[in-house]
Short mmCIF file of C-alpha atoms in Angstrom, two decimals:
data_model
loop_
_atom_site.label_atom_id
_atom_site.label_comp_id
_atom_site.label_asym_id
_atom_site.label_seq_id
_atom_site.Cartn_x
_atom_site.Cartn_y
_atom_site.Cartn_z
CA MET F 1 55.42 5.27 -11.74
CA SER F 2 53.33 8.38 -12.17
CA SER F 3 51.92 10.23 -9.12
CA LYS F 4 48.36 9.55 -10.42
CA LEU F 5 48.97 5.75 -10.91
CA LYS F 6 50.51 5.75 -7.04
CA THR F 7 47.59 7.63 -5.66
CA CYS F 8 45.09 5.26 -7.55
CA ILE F 9 47.03 2.05 -5.96
CA CYS F 10 46.83 4.13 -2.44
CA LEU F 11 43.56 4.48 -2.77
CA LEU F 12 42.61 0.88 -3.71
CA LEU F 13 44.82 -0.64 -0.92
CA SER F 14 43.11 1.51 1.82
CA ILE F 15 39.57 0.54 0.65
CA PHE F 16 40.77 -3.19 0.84
CA ILE F 17 42.25 -2.65 4.24
CA PHE F 18 38.88 -0.88 5.44
CA ALA F 19 36.77 -3.48 3.86
CA SER F 20 38.92 -6.18 5.46
CA CYS F 21 38.75 -4.49 8.85
CA SER F 22 34.92 -3.93 8.77
CA SER F 23 34.12 -7.63 7.64
CA SER F 24 35.15 -8.83 11.08
CA GLY F 25 32.78 -10.74 12.52
CA SER F 26 30.51 -10.29 9.62
CA ASP F 27 28.72 -13.20 7.86
CA ALA F 28 31.46 -13.55 5.28
CA SER F 29 34.25 -14.34 7.96
CA ASN F 30 32.12 -17.32 9.06
CA GLN F 31 34.75 -17.72 11.97
CA ASP F 32 33.32 -19.06 15.37
CA ILE F 33 32.96 -16.81 18.42
CA ILE F 34 34.42 -18.58 21.39
CA VAL F 35 33.27 -17.17 24.89
CA LYS F 36 35.84 -16.69 27.66
CA GLU F 37 33.68 -14.46 29.86
CA PHE F 38 30.52 -12.28 29.77
CA PRO F 39 31.17 -8.22 29.96
CA ASN F 40 28.60 -7.69 32.17
CA THR F 41 27.08 -10.01 35.02
CA ALA F 42 24.50 -9.44 37.68
CA ILE F 43 22.55 -11.25 40.06
CA LEU F 44 18.60 -10.70 39.91
CA SER F 45 16.23 -11.04 42.78
CA GLY F 46 12.96 -12.79 42.08
CA LYS F 47 9.51 -13.23 43.81
CA PRO F 48 6.75 -15.64 42.79
CA ALA F 49 3.64 -14.64 41.21
CA LYS F 50 1.56 -15.69 43.81
CA GLU F 51 -1.47 -14.68 41.77
CA ILE F 52 -0.93 -17.13 39.09
CA ILE F 53 -1.78 -20.44 40.11
CA LEU F 54 -0.97 -23.46 37.92
CA THR F 55 -1.99 -26.96 38.31
CA THR F 56 1.11 -28.13 36.46
CA THR F 57 4.72 -28.52 36.71
CA TRP F 58 5.53 -27.57 33.10
CA ALA F 59 4.54 -24.33 31.54
CA ASN F 60 5.53 -22.63 28.27
CA LEU F 61 5.69 -18.69 28.73
CA VAL F 62 5.19 -15.87 25.95
CA VAL F 63 4.67 -12.14 27.01
CA VAL F 64 3.10 -9.79 24.31
CA ASP F 65 2.00 -6.36 25.12
CA THR F 66 0.52 -6.54 28.56
CA PHE F 67 -0.60 -10.14 28.33
CA LEU F 68 1.59 -13.34 29.81
CA VAL F 69 0.35 -16.44 27.98
CA ILE F 70 0.98 -19.78 29.64
CA GLN F 71 0.90 -23.10 27.51
CA LYS F 72 0.22 -26.21 29.57
CA ARG F 73 0.26 -29.71 28.96
CA GLU F 74 -2.99 -30.23 29.83
CA ALA F 75 -6.73 -28.50 29.25
CA PRO F 76 -7.35 -25.64 29.57
CA PHE F 77 -4.00 -25.61 27.34
CA ILE F 78 -3.85 -21.78 27.22
CA LYS F 79 -4.25 -19.12 30.21
CA ILE F 80 -3.99 -15.51 29.40
CA TYR F 81 -2.98 -13.23 32.66
CA SER F 82 -2.52 -9.37 32.94
CA THR F 83 1.07 -8.67 33.24
CA ASN F 84 -0.17 -5.28 35.10
CA SER F 85 -1.95 -7.11 37.80
CA HIS F 86 -1.03 -11.19 37.29
CA LYS F 87 -5.25 -11.40 37.21
CA LEU F 88 -6.18 -14.39 35.16
CA LEU F 89 -8.21 -12.62 32.11
CA GLY F 90 -9.27 -15.85 30.11
CA GLU F 91 -8.18 -19.32 29.20
CA ILE F 92 -8.96 -21.84 26.26
CA GLY F 93 -8.16 -24.65 24.81
CA THR F 94 -10.04 -28.54 25.35
CA GLN F 95 -8.45 -31.98 24.91
CA GLY F 96 -9.54 -33.65 21.30
CA SER F 97 -8.59 -33.46 17.81
CA GLY F 98 -11.78 -31.93 16.80
CA PRO F 99 -12.27 -28.18 15.65
CA ASN F 100 -10.80 -25.91 18.29
CA GLU F 101 -9.27 -28.64 20.28
CA PHE F 102 -5.80 -29.83 20.87
CA GLU F 103 -3.82 -33.17 21.51
CA MET F 104 -0.38 -32.14 21.79
CA PRO F 105 0.16 -28.26 21.25
CA ASP F 106 3.48 -26.28 21.64
CA MET F 107 2.91 -22.63 21.73
CA LEU F 108 5.79 -20.82 19.32
CA LYS F 109 7.98 -17.84 20.61
CA GLN F 110 6.62 -16.31 17.37
CA THR F 111 3.70 -13.65 18.03
CA SER F 112 1.55 -11.36 15.57
CA TYR F 113 -1.15 -9.10 15.36
CA ASP F 114 -4.99 -9.42 14.15
CA LYS F 115 -5.33 -5.97 12.03
CA GLN F 116 -9.25 -6.20 12.77
CA ASN F 117 -9.53 -5.96 16.47
CA ASN F 118 -5.88 -4.81 16.83
CA SER F 119 -5.25 -7.97 18.93
CA PRO F 120 -2.15 -9.87 19.64
CA VAL F 121 -1.95 -13.16 18.45
CA ILE F 122 0.09 -16.50 19.37
CA ARG F 123 0.57 -19.66 17.36
CA LEU F 124 0.52 -23.07 18.53
CA TYR F 125 1.59 -26.21 16.52
CA ASP F 126 0.16 -29.43 17.44
CA ILE F 127 2.01 -32.38 16.33
CA GLY F 128 -0.86 -34.84 17.41
CA THR F 129 -3.08 -33.37 14.50
CA ASN F 130 -0.37 -31.78 12.30
CA ARG F 131 -2.43 -28.36 12.80
CA ILE F 132 -1.40 -24.91 13.51
CA SER F 133 -3.58 -22.53 15.49
CA GLU F 134 -3.54 -18.96 15.84
CA VAL F 135 -5.25 -17.78 18.89
CA ASN F 136 -6.56 -14.23 19.31
CA ILE F 137 -6.18 -12.90 22.88
CA LEU F 138 -8.92 -10.23 22.80
CA LYS F 139 -11.24 -12.89 21.61
CA VAL F 140 -10.42 -15.45 24.22
CA ILE F 141 -10.62 -12.74 26.81
CA LYS F 142 -14.25 -11.90 25.56
CA GLY F 143 -15.38 -15.25 25.29
CA SER F 144 -15.86 -15.28 21.55
CA ASP F 145 -16.65 -18.52 19.74
CA ASN F 146 -14.07 -17.74 16.79
CA ALA F 147 -10.95 -17.22 19.13
CA ILE F 148 -9.01 -19.95 17.67
CA THR F 149 -8.33 -20.32 13.58
CA GLN F 150 -6.49 -23.54 12.22
CA GLU F 151 -5.20 -24.90 9.66
CA ARG F 152 -3.16 -28.12 8.61
CA ALA F 153 0.49 -27.78 8.75
CA PRO F 154 2.34 -27.85 5.16
CA ASP F 155 2.88 -31.27 3.75
CA LEU F 156 6.41 -32.48 3.87
CA ASN F 157 8.54 -35.47 3.12
CA SER F 158 9.03 -35.77 6.79
CA VAL F 159 6.66 -35.50 9.86
CA THR F 160 7.31 -31.73 11.22
CA VAL F 161 8.30 -32.44 14.85
CA THR F 162 8.67 -28.88 16.28
CA LEU F 163 7.54 -25.98 14.28
CA HIS F 164 9.73 -22.84 15.19
CA HIS F 165 8.09 -20.27 12.46
CA ILE F 166 5.55 -19.62 9.95
CA ASP F 167 4.31 -16.82 8.27
CA ASP F 168 3.63 -15.84 4.19
CA SER F 169 7.18 -16.28 3.25
CA LEU F 170 8.95 -18.68 5.59
CA PHE F 171 8.01 -22.00 7.22
CA LEU F 172 11.00 -23.39 9.56
CA ALA F 173 10.91 -26.43 11.74
CA ASN F 174 12.61 -29.61 12.90
CA PRO F 175 11.95 -32.55 10.71
CA GLU F 176 11.66 -36.14 11.76
CA THR F 177 13.93 -37.34 9.21
CA GLY F 178 15.85 -35.73 6.67
CA GLY F 179 18.15 -33.34 8.67
CA ARG F 180 18.45 -30.71 11.37
CA PHE F 181 15.85 -28.28 9.88
CA VAL F 182 13.60 -28.03 6.77
CA ILE F 183 12.79 -24.56 5.35
CA LEU F 184 10.07 -24.36 3.16
CA ASN F 185 9.64 -21.08 0.97
CA SER F 186 5.63 -20.44 1.20
CA ASN F 187 5.69 -18.47 -2.04
CA THR F 188 8.07 -20.67 -4.48
CA LYS F 189 7.36 -23.79 -2.49
CA ASP F 190 10.97 -24.78 -2.67
CA THR F 191 11.91 -27.18 0.29
CA THR F 192 15.50 -26.92 1.71
CA TYR F 193 16.55 -29.54 4.49
CA ILE F 194 19.86 -28.54 6.59
CA PRO F 195 21.90 -31.43 7.56
CA PHE F 196 23.51 -31.95 10.94
CA ILE F 197 25.71 -28.84 11.14
CA PRO F 198 28.18 -27.86 12.11
CA VAL F 199 29.78 -30.90 11.85
CA LEU F 200 31.30 -32.77 14.96
CA ASP F 201 34.16 -34.14 15.41
CA VAL F 202 32.84 -37.39 16.77
CA GLU F 203 31.16 -39.71 14.63
CA LEU F 204 27.40 -40.47 15.31
CA LYS F 205 24.51 -41.90 13.93
CA ASP F 206 21.64 -39.88 12.97
CA TYR F 207 19.55 -40.69 15.86
CA THR F 208 21.92 -39.42 18.33
CA LYS F 209 22.60 -36.54 16.17
CA PHE F 210 18.72 -36.01 16.11
CA MET F 211 18.69 -35.63 19.98
CA ILE F 212 21.97 -33.53 20.86
CA PHE F 213 20.89 -30.89 17.97
CA GLN F 214 17.29 -30.71 19.07
CA SER F 215 17.26 -26.90 19.73
CA SER F 216 15.10 -24.28 20.93
CA VAL F 217 15.05 -21.57 18.18
CA VAL F 218 14.21 -17.45 17.46
CA VAL F 219 14.03 -16.17 14.23
CA ASN F 220 15.08 -12.37 13.33
CA LYS F 221 13.83 -11.71 9.81
CA LYS F 222 15.23 -8.34 9.63
CA ARG F 223 18.67 -9.75 9.84
CA ASN F 224 17.81 -12.42 7.75
CA ARG F 225 18.87 -15.10 10.12
CA PHE F 226 17.89 -17.55 13.07
CA VAL F 227 19.59 -18.73 15.96
CA ALA F 228 19.56 -22.27 17.15
CA ALA F 229 20.80 -23.37 20.72
CA PRO F 230 21.29 -27.25 20.86
CA THR F 231 19.97 -29.15 23.94
CA TYR F 232 23.36 -31.15 24.34
CA LEU F 233 25.76 -28.48 23.47
CA ASP F 234 26.72 -25.46 25.46
CA GLU F 235 26.69 -23.41 22.14
CA LEU F 236 24.40 -21.02 19.94
CA ASN F 237 24.41 -21.98 16.06
CA PHE F 238 23.42 -19.24 13.57
CA PHE F 239 22.11 -19.40 10.05
CA ASP F 240 20.68 -17.15 7.43
CA LEU F 241 16.82 -17.82 6.51
CA LYS F 242 17.97 -20.00 3.03
CA GLY F 243 19.62 -22.56 5.38
CA ASN F 244 23.01 -21.25 5.31
CA TYR F 245 25.41 -21.67 8.07
CA ILE F 246 27.25 -18.70 9.56
CA ARG F 247 28.98 -19.14 12.78
CA SER F 248 28.47 -20.84 15.82
CA THR F 249 29.14 -19.02 19.55
CA ILE F 250 30.62 -21.44 21.79
CA VAL F 251 30.60 -21.46 25.51
CA SER F 252 31.99 -24.98 26.62
CA PRO F 253 34.19 -27.00 24.21
CA ARG F 254 32.71 -29.31 22.52
CA GLU F 255 35.16 -32.12 23.22
CA ASN F 256 34.07 -31.77 26.70
CA LEU F 257 30.39 -32.41 25.89
CA LEU F 258 30.47 -34.96 23.24
CA PRO F 259 29.67 -38.48 23.64
CA PRO F 260 32.16 -41.06 22.61
CA PRO F 261 32.65 -42.38 19.10
CA GLY F 262 30.31 -44.82 17.74
CA ILE F 263 27.62 -44.38 20.56
CA GLN F 264 24.06 -44.84 18.95
CA ILE F 265 21.83 -43.29 21.66
CA LEU F 266 22.96 -40.58 24.28
CA PRO F 267 25.04 -42.19 27.21
CA GLU F 268 23.70 -41.98 31.02
CA GLY F 269 24.86 -38.63 32.49
CA ILE F 270 25.12 -36.68 29.70
CA LYS F 271 24.11 -32.98 30.51
CA ARG F 272 21.52 -30.87 28.87
CA TYR F 273 22.47 -27.19 28.44
CA PHE F 274 20.24 -24.52 27.02
CA SER F 275 16.46 -25.11 27.59
CA SER F 276 14.67 -21.79 25.97
CA LEU F 277 15.61 -18.93 23.65
CA VAL F 278 13.74 -15.71 23.99
CA GLU F 279 14.29 -12.45 21.17
CA ALA F 280 13.59 -9.10 22.41
CA ASP F 281 15.17 -5.71 21.69
CA ASN F 282 17.15 -7.23 18.93
CA LYS F 283 18.94 -9.25 21.68
CA ILE F 284 19.14 -12.96 22.13
CA TYR F 285 18.13 -14.35 25.62
CA ALA F 286 18.99 -17.93 26.67
CA SER F 287 18.46 -19.64 29.82
CA ARG F 288 20.91 -22.49 31.24
CA ARG F 289 19.45 -25.97 32.29
CA TRP F 290 22.66 -27.20 33.54
CA PRO F 291 25.10 -27.37 35.18
CA ASP F 292 24.92 -23.53 35.69
CA GLU F 293 20.82 -23.52 36.72
CA GLY F 294 19.41 -20.17 37.12
CA LYS F 295 21.51 -18.63 34.67
CA ILE F 296 20.18 -16.05 31.96
CA GLN F 297 22.73 -15.26 29.24
CA VAL F 298 22.38 -12.43 26.33
CA PHE F 299 23.92 -12.38 23.21
CA ASP F 300 23.52 -9.78 20.31
CA TRP F 301 22.69 -11.46 16.61
CA ASP F 302 26.17 -11.71 15.82
CA GLY F 303 26.87 -13.98 18.57
CA ASN F 304 28.61 -11.77 20.87
CA PRO F 305 28.15 -12.42 24.65
CA LEU F 306 26.50 -9.14 26.48
CA GLU F 307 25.19 -10.08 29.82
CA GLN F 308 24.93 -13.01 32.42
CA TYR F 309 22.22 -12.91 34.84
CA THR F 310 22.45 -15.45 37.65
CA LEU F 311 18.92 -15.83 39.33
CA GLU F 312 18.91 -16.25 43.14
CA VAL F 313 16.50 -19.17 43.05
CA ASN F 314 19.09 -21.57 41.76
CA SER F 315 16.82 -24.00 40.39
CA ARG F 316 15.81 -26.06 37.11
CA ILE F 317 14.82 -23.42 34.50
CA GLY F 318 11.45 -25.08 32.68
CA SER F 319 11.11 -21.84 30.40
CA PHE F 320 10.84 -18.13 30.41
CA THR F 321 10.22 -14.97 28.73
CA TYR F 322 10.96 -11.46 28.74
CA ASP F 323 8.09 -8.49 29.55
CA LYS F 324 9.62 -5.57 27.60
CA ILE F 325 7.20 -3.31 29.04
CA HIS F 326 8.05 -3.80 32.58
CA LYS F 327 11.53 -4.75 32.04
CA ARG F 328 11.52 -8.29 33.87
CA PHE F 329 11.58 -12.24 33.44
CA TYR F 330 9.07 -14.48 33.89
CA VAL F 331 10.41 -17.80 34.63
CA CYS F 332 8.77 -20.96 35.31
CA PHE F 333 10.67 -23.29 37.71
CA PRO F 334 8.95 -26.81 37.79
CA ASP F 335 10.78 -28.16 40.88
CA GLU F 336 9.46 -24.93 42.94
CA GLU F 337 6.76 -25.30 45.30
CA PRO F 338 4.02 -24.36 45.96
CA TYR F 339 4.62 -21.61 43.60
CA ASN F 340 6.47 -22.05 40.20
CA ILE F 341 6.14 -18.98 38.34
CA TYR F 342 8.82 -16.22 39.54
CA THR F 343 9.28 -12.67 38.53
CA TYR F 344 12.88 -10.82 37.70
CA PRO F 345 12.76 -7.17 37.46
CA LEU F 346 15.82 -6.09 35.30
CA ASN F 347 16.72 -3.06 37.58
#
């Protein structure tokens, strides 16, 4: 064998070995990540935001810029506070099915900006009216009549139960039937139904799968993927934006959580795990509902565990959000009285 041929073979072998090593943890590996521990842990001290007075025990939270947006289940559905002072800046949203009204709204984690007045914009999906609403924050604060714009959700073969993301190219939602997720390409109008994956070892009816796989979801378009946290499984499932399954990050073994074979409805006593996901600073923040109540776990977009924060108030987390400017969490504790909105600084 000539020295030149040997050199070429060695070079090709080196490239192959390098490519194999560098692909570890990439989409191509498709290997699940089993969490044995979190590299960093900390206990966070918080305090009630006493200026924020809510007449509800449930709230959905989003922070955008210096605004804390709280969505309730009753009118006025939207309340906007300053994250600098916690002063109430404005509120909007009456009950009904007419223009600028809501029946059963649900605020998305997705935020954007209106270039005309450089205002943050939040989105809501109303399953009662099948409408998507955009709320201009600055217009609400100014009391403008045109602060809300609404449009019908796209017509699909199934009812949209929960909307996770919508823009000029992507519609991602939970359908009532047809699978775990539905993806609509807004440009081509192609529709993809994602089945109930990952496949579980226990044979279950679709209704039970629907309940187990009902998820909180956040999207990272720059990474071309989204992550879903199933309500009754202690794990995160990663997909690309075409609906291809990538991998799971498993915190608790599935065999310890799943109902017995043949169960058509959720058995009594089955435990809920993740309650909400938030994406910030290219990280995934996940709140724990049970059994480790009062915890927020942090992962990167490859599914690797990074940090785990234990909140001093060991109570059921209803929802939470992260304030990037002030570097703190806002957490809603439905069972706490007389205040149920707390702040937890990361220091």
